[in-house]
PDB file of C-alpha atoms in Angstrom:
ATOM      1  CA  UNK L  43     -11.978  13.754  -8.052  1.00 69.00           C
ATOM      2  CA  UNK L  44     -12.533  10.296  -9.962  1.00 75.00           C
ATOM      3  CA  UNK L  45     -12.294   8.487  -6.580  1.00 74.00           C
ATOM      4  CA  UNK L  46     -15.232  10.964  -5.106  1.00 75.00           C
ATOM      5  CA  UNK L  47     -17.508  10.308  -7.975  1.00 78.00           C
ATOM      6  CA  UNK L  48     -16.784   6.729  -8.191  1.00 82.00           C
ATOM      7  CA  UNK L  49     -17.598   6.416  -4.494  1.00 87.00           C
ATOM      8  CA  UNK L  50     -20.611   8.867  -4.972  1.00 85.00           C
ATOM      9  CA  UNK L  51     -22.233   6.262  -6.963  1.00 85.00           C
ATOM     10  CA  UNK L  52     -22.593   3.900  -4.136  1.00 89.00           C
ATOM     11  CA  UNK L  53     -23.939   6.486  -1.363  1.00 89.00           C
ATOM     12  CA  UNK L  54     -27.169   5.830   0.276  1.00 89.00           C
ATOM     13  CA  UNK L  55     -29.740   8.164   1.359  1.00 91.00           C
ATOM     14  CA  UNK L  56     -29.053   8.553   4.914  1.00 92.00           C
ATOM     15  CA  UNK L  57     -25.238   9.308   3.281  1.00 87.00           C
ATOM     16  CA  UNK L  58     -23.454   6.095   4.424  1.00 88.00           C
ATOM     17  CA  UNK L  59     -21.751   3.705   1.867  1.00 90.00           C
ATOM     18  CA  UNK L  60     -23.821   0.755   0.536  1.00 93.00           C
ATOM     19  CA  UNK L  61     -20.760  -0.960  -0.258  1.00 94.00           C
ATOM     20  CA  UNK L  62     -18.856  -2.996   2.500  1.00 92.00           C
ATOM     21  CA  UNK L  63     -15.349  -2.885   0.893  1.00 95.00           C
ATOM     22  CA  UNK L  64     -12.924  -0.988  -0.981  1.00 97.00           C
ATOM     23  CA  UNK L  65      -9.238  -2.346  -2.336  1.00 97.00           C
ATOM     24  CA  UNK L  66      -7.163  -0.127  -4.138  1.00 96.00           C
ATOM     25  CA  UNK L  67      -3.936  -1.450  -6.513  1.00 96.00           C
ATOM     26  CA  UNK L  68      -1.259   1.309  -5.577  1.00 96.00           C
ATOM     27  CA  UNK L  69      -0.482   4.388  -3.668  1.00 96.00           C
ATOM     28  CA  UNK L  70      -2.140   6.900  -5.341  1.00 95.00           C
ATOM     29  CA  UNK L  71      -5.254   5.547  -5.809  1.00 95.00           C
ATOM     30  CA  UNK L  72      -5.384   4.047  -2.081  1.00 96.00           C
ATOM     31  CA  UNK L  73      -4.460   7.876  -1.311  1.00 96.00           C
ATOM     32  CA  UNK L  74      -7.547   9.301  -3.158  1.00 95.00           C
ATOM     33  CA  UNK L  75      -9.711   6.782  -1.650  1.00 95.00           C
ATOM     34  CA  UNK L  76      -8.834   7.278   2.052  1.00 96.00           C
ATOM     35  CA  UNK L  77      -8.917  11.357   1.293  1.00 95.00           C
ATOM     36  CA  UNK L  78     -12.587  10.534   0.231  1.00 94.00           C
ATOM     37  CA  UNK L  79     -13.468   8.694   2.833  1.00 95.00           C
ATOM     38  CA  UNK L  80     -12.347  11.240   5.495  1.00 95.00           C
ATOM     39  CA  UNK L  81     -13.822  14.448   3.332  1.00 93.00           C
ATOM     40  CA  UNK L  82     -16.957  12.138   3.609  1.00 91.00           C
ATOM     41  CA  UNK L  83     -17.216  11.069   7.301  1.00 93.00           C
ATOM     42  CA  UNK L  84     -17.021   7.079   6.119  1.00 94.00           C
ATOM     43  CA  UNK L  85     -12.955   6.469   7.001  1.00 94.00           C
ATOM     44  CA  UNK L  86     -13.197   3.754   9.063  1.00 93.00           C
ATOM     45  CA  UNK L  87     -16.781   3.099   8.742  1.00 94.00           C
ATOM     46  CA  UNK L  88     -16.286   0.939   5.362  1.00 95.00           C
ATOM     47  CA  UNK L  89     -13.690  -2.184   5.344  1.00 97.00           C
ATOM     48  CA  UNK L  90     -10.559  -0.562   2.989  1.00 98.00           C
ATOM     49  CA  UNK L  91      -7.445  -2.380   1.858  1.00 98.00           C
ATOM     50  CA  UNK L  92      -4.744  -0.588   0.395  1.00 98.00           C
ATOM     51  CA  UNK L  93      -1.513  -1.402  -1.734  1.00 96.00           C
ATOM     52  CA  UNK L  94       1.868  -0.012  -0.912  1.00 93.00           C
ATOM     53  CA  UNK L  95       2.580   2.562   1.664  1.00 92.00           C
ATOM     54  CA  UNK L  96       3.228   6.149   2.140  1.00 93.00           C
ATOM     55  CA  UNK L  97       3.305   8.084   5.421  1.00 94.00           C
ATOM     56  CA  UNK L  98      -0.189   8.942   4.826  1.00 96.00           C
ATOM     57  CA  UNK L  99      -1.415   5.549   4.377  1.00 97.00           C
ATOM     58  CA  UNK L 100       0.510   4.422   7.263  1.00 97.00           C
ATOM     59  CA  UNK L 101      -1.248   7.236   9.620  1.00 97.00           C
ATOM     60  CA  UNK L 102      -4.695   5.989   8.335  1.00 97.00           C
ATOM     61  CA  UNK L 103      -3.594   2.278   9.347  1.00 98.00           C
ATOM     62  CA  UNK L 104      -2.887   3.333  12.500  1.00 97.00           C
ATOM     63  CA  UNK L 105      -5.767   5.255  13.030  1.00 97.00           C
ATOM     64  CA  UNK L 106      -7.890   2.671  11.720  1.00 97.00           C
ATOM     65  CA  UNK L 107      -9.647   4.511   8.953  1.00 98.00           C
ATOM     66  CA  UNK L 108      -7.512   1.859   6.523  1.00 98.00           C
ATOM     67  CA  UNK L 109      -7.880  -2.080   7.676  1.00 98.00           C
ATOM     68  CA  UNK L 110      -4.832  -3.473   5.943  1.00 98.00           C
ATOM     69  CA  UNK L 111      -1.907  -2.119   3.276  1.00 98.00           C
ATOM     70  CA  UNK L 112      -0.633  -4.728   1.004  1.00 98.00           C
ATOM     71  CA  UNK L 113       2.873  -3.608   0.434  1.00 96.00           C
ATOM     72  CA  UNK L 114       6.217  -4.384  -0.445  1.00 92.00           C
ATOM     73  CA  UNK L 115       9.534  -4.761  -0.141  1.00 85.00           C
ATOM     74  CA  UNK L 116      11.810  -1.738  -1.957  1.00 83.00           C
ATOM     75  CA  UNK L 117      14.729  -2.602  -1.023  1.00 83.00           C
ATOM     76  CA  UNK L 118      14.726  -6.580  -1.749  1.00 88.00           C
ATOM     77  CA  UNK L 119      12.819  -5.019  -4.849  1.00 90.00           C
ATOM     78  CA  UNK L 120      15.868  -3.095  -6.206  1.00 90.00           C
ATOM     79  CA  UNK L 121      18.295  -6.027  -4.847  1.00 92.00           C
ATOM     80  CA  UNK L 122      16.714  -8.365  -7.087  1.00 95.00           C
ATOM     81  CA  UNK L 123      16.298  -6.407  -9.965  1.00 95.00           C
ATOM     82  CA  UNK L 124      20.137  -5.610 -10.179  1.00 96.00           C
ATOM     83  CA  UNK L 125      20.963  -9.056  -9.335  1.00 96.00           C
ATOM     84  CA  UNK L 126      18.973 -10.141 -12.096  1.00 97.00           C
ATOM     85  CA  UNK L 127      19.864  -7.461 -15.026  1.00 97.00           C
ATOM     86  CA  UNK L 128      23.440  -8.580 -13.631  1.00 98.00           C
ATOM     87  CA  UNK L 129      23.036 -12.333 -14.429  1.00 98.00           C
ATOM     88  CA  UNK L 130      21.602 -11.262 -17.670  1.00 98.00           C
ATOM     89  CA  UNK L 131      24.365  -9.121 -19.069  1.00 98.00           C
ATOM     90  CA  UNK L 132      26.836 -12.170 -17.965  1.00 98.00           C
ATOM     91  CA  UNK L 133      24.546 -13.973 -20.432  1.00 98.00           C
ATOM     92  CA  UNK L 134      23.467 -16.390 -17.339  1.00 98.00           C
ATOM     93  CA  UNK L 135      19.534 -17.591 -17.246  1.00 97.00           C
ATOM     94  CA  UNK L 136      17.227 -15.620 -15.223  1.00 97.00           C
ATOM     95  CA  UNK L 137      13.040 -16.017 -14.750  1.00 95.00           C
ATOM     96  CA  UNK L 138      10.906 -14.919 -16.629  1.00 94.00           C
ATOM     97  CA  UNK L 139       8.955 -13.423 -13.726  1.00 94.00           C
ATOM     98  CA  UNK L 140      10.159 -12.685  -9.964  1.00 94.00           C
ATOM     99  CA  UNK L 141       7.923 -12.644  -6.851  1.00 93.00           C
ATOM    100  CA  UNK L 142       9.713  -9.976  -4.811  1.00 91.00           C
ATOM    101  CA  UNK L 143       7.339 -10.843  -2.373  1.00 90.00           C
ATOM    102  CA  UNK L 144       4.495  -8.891  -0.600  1.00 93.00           C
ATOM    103  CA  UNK L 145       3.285  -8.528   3.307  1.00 95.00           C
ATOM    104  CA  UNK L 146       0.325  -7.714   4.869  1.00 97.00           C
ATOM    105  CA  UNK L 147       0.280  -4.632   7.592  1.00 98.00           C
ATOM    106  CA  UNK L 148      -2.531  -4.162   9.639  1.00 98.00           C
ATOM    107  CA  UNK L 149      -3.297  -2.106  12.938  1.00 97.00           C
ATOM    108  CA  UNK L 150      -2.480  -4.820  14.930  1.00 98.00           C
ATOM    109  CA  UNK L 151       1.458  -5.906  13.266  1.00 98.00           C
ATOM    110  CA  UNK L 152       2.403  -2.907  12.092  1.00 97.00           C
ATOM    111  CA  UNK L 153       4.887  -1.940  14.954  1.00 96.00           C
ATOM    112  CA  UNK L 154       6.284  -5.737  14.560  1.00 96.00           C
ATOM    113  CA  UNK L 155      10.254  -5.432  13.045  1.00 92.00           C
ATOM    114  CA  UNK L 156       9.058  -7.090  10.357  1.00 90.00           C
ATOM    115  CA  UNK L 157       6.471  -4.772   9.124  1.00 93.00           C
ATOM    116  CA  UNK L 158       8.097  -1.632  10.680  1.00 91.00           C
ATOM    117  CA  UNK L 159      11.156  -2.072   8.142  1.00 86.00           C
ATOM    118  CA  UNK L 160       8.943  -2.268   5.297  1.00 88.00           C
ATOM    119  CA  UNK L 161       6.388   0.386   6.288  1.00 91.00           C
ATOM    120  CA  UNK L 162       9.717   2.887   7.232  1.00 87.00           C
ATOM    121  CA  UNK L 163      12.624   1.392   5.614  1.00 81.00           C
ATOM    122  CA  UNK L 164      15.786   3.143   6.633  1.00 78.00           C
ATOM    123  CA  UNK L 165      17.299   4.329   3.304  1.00 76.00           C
ATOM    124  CA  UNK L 166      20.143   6.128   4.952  1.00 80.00           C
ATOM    125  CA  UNK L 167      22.178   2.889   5.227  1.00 76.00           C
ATOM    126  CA  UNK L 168      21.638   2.187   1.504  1.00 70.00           C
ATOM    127  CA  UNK L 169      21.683   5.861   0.313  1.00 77.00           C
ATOM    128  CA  UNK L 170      25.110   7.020   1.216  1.00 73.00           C
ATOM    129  CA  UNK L 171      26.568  10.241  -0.689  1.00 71.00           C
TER     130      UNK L 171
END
């Protein structure tokens, strides 16, 4: 509801957008925005750049109603982190801040490997009962 009324703000007469971008800093909001845009007739009409991915956001990438998801890596995410608590409890330095790095999917990469194993990481090899 906040991301409708937010966006209502910037709607023109003729009900287009006067705005020519949107960028949203995580899932749920990104997920608000695109649902706004489609309820509203302006996905894909309006340049929009998410952060982090879900399977809708991925299905709005590749329909082209979202231009580009900044997202990230969850696995290298959680490898880091324990390596790093790890090297803490054995009272070894560790940074004060880690760049678990970040990629940028669009329409056009999105099937690469590269993006494919970030957008659909396979768990199953990492979440074994």
């Amino acid at each position: 509801k906040k991301s409708e009324t937010l966006l209502s703000n910037y709607k023109k007469p003729d009900g287009s957008l006067s705005i020519d971008g949107i960028f949203t800093p995580n899932e749920s909001t990104a997920f608000a925005v695109l649902r706004v845009l489609q309820d509203n007739g302006w996905a894909g009409k309006v340049r929009f750049v998410g952060f982090d991915a879900s399977e809708n956001l991925v299905k709005g990438l590749a329909s082209g109603q979202i231009d580009a998801l900044v997202v990230q890596d969850p696995i290298n995410m959680g490898y880091l982190g324990v390596k790093t608590i790890v090297a803490h409890i054995k009272g070894q330095p560790v940074e004060k801040r880690i760049d678990t790095g970040v990629r940028v999917a669009t329409k056009e990469n999105m099937d690469s490997p590269e993006m494919k194993d970030v957008l659909h990481p396979d768990l199953s090899q990492w979440l074994k009962p």
